[in-house]
Each structure stands twice: as structure tokens, then as C-alpha cells.
Coordinates of C-alpha atoms in Angstrom, one line a residue:
Chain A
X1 CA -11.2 -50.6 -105.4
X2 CA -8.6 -48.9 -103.3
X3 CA -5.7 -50.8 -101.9
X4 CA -4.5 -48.4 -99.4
X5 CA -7.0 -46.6 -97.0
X6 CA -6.6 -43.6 -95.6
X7 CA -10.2 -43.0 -93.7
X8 CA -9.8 -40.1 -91.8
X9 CA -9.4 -36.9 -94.2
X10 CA -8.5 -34.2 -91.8
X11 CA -6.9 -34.3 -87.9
X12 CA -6.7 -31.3 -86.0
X13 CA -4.0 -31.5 -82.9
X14 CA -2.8 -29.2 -80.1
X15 CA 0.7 -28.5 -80.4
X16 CA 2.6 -30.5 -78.3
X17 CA 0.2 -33.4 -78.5
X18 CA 0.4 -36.5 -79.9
X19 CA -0.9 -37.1 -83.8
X20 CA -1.9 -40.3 -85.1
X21 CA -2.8 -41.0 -88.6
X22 CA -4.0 -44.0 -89.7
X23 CA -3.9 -46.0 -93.1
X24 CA -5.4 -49.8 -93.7
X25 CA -4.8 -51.9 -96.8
X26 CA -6.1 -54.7 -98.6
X27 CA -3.8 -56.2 -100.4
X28 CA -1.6 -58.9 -98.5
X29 CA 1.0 -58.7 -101.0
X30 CA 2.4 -55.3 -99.7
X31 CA 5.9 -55.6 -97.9
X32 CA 6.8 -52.0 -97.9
X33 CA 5.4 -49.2 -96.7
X34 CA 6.2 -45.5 -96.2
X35 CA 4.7 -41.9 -94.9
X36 CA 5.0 -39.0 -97.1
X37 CA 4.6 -35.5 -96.3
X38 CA 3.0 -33.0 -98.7
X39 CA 2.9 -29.1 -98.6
X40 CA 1.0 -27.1 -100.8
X41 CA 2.2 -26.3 -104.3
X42 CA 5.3 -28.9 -103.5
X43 CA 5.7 -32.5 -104.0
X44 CA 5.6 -35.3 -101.7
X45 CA 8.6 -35.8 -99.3
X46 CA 9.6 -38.9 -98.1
X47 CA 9.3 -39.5 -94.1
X48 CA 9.1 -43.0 -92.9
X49 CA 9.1 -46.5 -93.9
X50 CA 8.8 -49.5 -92.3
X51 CA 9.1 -53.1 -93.8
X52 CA 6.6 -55.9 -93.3
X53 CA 9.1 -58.2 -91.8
X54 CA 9.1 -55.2 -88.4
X55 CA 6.4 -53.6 -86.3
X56 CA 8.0 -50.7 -85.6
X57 CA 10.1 -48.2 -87.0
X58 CA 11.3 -44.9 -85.4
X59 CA 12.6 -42.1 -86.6
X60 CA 12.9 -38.9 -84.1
X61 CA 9.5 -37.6 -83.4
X62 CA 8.1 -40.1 -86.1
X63 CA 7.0 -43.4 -85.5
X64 CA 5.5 -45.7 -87.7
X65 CA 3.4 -49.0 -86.1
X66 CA 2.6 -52.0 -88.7
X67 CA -0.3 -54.6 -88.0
X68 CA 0.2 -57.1 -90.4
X69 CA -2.9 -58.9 -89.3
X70 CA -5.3 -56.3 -89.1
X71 CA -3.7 -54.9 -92.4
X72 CA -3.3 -51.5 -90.8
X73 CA -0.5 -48.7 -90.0
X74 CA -0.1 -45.6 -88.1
X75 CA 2.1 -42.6 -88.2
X76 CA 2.5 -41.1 -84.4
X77 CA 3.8 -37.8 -84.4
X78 CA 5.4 -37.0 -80.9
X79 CA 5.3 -33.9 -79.8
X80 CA 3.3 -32.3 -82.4
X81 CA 4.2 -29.2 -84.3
X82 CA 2.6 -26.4 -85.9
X83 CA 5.6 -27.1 -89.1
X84 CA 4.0 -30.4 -89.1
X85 CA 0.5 -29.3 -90.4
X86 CA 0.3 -30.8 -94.0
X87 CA -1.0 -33.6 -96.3
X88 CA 0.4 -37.3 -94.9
X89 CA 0.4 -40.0 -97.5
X90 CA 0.4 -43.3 -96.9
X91 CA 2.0 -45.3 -99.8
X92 CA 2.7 -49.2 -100.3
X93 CA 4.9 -51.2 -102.2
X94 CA 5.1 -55.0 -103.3
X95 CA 6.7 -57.3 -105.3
X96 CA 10.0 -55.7 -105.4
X97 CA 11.6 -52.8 -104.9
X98 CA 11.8 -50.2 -107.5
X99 CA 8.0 -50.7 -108.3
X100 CA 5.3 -47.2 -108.5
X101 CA 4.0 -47.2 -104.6
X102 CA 0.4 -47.1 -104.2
X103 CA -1.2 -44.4 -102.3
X104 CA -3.6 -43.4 -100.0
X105 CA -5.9 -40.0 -100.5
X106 CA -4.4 -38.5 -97.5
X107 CA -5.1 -37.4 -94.4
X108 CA -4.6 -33.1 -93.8
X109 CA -2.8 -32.5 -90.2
X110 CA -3.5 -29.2 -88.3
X111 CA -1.7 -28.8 -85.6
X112 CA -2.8 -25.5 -83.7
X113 CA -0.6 -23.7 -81.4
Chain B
X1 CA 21.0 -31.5 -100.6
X2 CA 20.0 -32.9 -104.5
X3 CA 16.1 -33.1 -105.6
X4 CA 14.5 -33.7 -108.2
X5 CA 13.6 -30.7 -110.7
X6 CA 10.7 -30.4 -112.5
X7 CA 9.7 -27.4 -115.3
X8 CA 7.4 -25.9 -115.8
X9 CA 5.7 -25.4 -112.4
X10 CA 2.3 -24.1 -113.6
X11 CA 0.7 -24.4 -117.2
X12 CA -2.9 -23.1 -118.5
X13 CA -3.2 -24.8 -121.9
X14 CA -6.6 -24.4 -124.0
X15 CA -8.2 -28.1 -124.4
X16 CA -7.1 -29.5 -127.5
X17 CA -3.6 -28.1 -127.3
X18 CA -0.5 -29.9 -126.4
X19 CA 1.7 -29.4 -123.5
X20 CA 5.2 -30.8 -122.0
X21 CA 6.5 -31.2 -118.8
X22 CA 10.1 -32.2 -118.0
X23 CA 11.7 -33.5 -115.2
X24 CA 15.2 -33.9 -114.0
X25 CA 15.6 -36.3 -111.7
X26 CA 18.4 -36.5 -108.9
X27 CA 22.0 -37.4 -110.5
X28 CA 22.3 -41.4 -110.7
X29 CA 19.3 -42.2 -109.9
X30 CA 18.1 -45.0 -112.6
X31 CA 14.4 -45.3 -112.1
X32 CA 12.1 -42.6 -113.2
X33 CA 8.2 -42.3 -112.5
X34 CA 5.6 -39.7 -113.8
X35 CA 2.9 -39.8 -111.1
X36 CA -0.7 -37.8 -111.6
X37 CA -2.3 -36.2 -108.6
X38 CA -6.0 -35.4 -109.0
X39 CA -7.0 -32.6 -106.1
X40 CA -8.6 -34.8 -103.4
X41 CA -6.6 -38.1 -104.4
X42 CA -3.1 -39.6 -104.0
X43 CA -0.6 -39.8 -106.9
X44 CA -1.6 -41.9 -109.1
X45 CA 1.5 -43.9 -111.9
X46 CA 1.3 -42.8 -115.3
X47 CA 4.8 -44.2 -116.3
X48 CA 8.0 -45.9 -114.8
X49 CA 11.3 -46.1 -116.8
X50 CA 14.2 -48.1 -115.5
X51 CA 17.5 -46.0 -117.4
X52 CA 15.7 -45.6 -120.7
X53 CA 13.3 -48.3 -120.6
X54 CA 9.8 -47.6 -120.4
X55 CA 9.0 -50.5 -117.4
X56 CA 5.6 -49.9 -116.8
X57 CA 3.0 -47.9 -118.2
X58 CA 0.1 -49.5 -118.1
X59 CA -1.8 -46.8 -116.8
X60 CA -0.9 -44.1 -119.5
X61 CA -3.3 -42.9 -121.6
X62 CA -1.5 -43.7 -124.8
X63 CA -4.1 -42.2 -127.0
X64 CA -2.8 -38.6 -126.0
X65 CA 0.0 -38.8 -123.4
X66 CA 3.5 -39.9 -124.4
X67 CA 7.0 -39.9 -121.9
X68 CA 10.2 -40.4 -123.1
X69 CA 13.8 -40.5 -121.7
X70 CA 15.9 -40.8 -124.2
X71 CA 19.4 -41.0 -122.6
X72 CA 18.3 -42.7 -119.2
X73 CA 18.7 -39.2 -117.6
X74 CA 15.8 -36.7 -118.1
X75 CA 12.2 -37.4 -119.3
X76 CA 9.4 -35.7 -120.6
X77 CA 6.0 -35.9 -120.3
X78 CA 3.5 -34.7 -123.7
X79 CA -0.3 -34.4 -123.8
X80 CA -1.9 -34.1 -127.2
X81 CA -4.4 -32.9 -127.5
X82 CA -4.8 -31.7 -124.0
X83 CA -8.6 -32.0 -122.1
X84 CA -10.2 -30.8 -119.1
X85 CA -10.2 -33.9 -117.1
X86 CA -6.1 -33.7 -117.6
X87 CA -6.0 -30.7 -114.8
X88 CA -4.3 -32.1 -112.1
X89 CA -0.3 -32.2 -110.6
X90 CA 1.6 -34.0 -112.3
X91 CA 4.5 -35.1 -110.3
X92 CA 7.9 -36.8 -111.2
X93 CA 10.3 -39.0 -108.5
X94 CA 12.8 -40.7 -108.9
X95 CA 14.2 -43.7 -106.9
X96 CA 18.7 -45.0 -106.7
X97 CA 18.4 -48.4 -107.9
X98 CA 16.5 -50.9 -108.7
X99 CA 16.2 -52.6 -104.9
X100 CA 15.2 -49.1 -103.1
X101 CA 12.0 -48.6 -102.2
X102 CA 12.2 -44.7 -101.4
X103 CA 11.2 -42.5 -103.9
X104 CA 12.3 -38.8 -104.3
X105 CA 9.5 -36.4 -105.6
X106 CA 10.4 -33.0 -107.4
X107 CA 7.8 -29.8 -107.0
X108 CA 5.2 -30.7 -109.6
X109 CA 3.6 -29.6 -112.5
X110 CA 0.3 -27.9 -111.4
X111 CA -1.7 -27.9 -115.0
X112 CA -5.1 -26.5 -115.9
X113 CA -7.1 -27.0 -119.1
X114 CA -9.9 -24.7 -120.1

């Protein structure tokens, strides 16, 4: 069963506009979690993290929301950008640091311009 | 800026032959993970070494994959003998120490079996 949700495979935004991706998760043991970006034919690049002791965590035009309760997260890209069309993971973490994140299957951005 | 380097960046291998990847990761960082991405999904661990300590690898097929990193720096990644189902990106990252939680991915190894 899949610990880390990503329900939404593809988003299509205006440039300009505001994109938010979404990632739930089941497991209550998770205390860190982070947005990774993916283009094609390159690996993963890290984005954003936030810890499970915050609710927010900014970064630029990237902001990342944690709901503890409703074991959910989102990734609000503001404004978006046509560069900012790509794969976004959603990974988590528990136990310690230093331990393999678990990830979500993605969620493909297109942001039109 | 460092990264993480990974050879080669595309294989085609015949199924039943072996294959390598390697990966260098970025300079100091001690903990070392081989991820597999399946088109579709999100990577996946194969194998974790902390220095040259194999710390996790529950999930490796041990039957025909094997990693090593022999002087805590870089690793490689064999498959023998090589199958169809093994097409897929495999991806090495690497993390500073022990209490960080970001990981640094290199480029990939895109393979395909036939």
C-alpha cells in the first residue's frame, strides 16, 4: 500500500497563476517531508522541505503547507512559470535523518504561457 | 556548484547479460543510496550505504543485483543476469551526514533490456 499519495497526475496552469500540488500520506510516523523537481532524462532536484514540528515553510516562489491532521501537504507555486513545467515529487522521511525517503508517483506541471 | 555523477547515462543490454552502473557522489557526503524509478512511479530504494557500510537493502534483489562501495566514496551498482522487468532509471543520491534529510540526486542511468 502506498505511504505517500500523490492523486492528481497532471496540472495544467496559466503562467502567472497560482500551482498547487497536493500529496496525502498514511503513515503518522513521517516527520520530514520535501518537494522534488524532475526533468526529463535528469534526476530529481531537491526544492522544499518542511518538518512536522512547522506548518509552513517558504522558500521564494515556493511554499510548502503541512496538515498534520489530515495527513496532507501542498506545494503552491506563486507566480507560475513556463521553467516550472516538470515532474514534482513528494517524498517523506521518518525515524531519522539519513533514512531512503519514500515517494509519491508524481504529479506532471504544465504551465502554459 | 558539486552534483552527484552518474555513468553510464543510457544502457541497452540483451536479458541475461550483466550490466554496471556507477555513481560518484558529491565530495564528503557519507550516505549513499541507489534508487530505481519505474516510468509512471516514484524512485523506489534498492540500497543505502552509510561510508562503506551497506545500511539498508532490504529491497535489493539479491538474487541478481549487487552494490558495492568499497572505499566509502564511489559505488557501483551490477545486475546479473539482466531481465526485462529491470528497464527502468536507476538513480543514485547522496545525502552530508548522517542527521540531514536532503538528498542530492545525480542524472540517472536510463536502462533497457530486450
Amino acid at each position: 500500500d502506498q505511504q505517500v499519495k500523490q492523486n492528481s497526475p497532471s496540472l495544467s496552469v496559466q503562467e502567472g497563476r497560482i500551482s498547487i500540488l497536493n500529496c496525502d500520506y498514511t503513515n503518522s510516523m513521517f516527520d520530514y517531508f520535501l518537494w522534488y523537481k524532475k526533468y526529463p532524462a535528469e534526476g530529481p532536484t531537491f526544492l522544499i522541505s518542511i518538518s512536522s514540528i512547522k506548518d509552513k515553510n517558504e522558500d521564494g516562489r515556493f511554499t510548502v503547507f503541512l496538515n498534520k491532521s489530515a495527513k496532507h501537504l501542498s506545494l503552491h507555486i506563486v507566480p507560475s512559470q513556463p521553467g516550472d513545467s516538470a515532474v514534482y515529487f513528494c517524498a517523506a522521511s521518518y525515524n531519522q535523518a539519513g533514512t531512503a525517503l519514500i515517494f509519491g508517483k508524481g504529479t506532471t506541471l504544465s504551465v502554459s504561457s | 556548484e558539486a552534483e552527484v555523477a552518474q555513468s553510464p547515462r543510457y544502457k541497452i543490454t540483451e536479458k541475461s547479460q550483466a550490466v554496471a552502473f556507477w555513481c560518484d557522489p558529491i565530495s564528503g557526503h557519507a550516505t549513499l543510496y541507489w534508487y530505481r524509478q519505474i516510468l509512471g512511479q516514484g524512485p523506489e530504494l534498492l540500497v543505502q550505504f552509510q561510508d562503506e557500510s551497506v545500511v539498508d537493502d532490504s529491497q535489493l534483489p539479491k538474487d541478481r543485483f549487487s552494490a558495492e562501495r568499497l572505499k566509502g566514496v564511489d559505488s557501483t551498482l551490477k545486475i546479473q543476469p539482466a531481465e526485462l522487468g529491470d528497464s527502468a532509471m536507476y538513480l543514485c543520491a547522496s545525502s552530508r551526514a548522517w542527521d540531514t534529510y536532503e538528498q542530492y540526486f545525480g542524472p540517472g542511468t536510463r536502462l533497457t533490456v530486450t
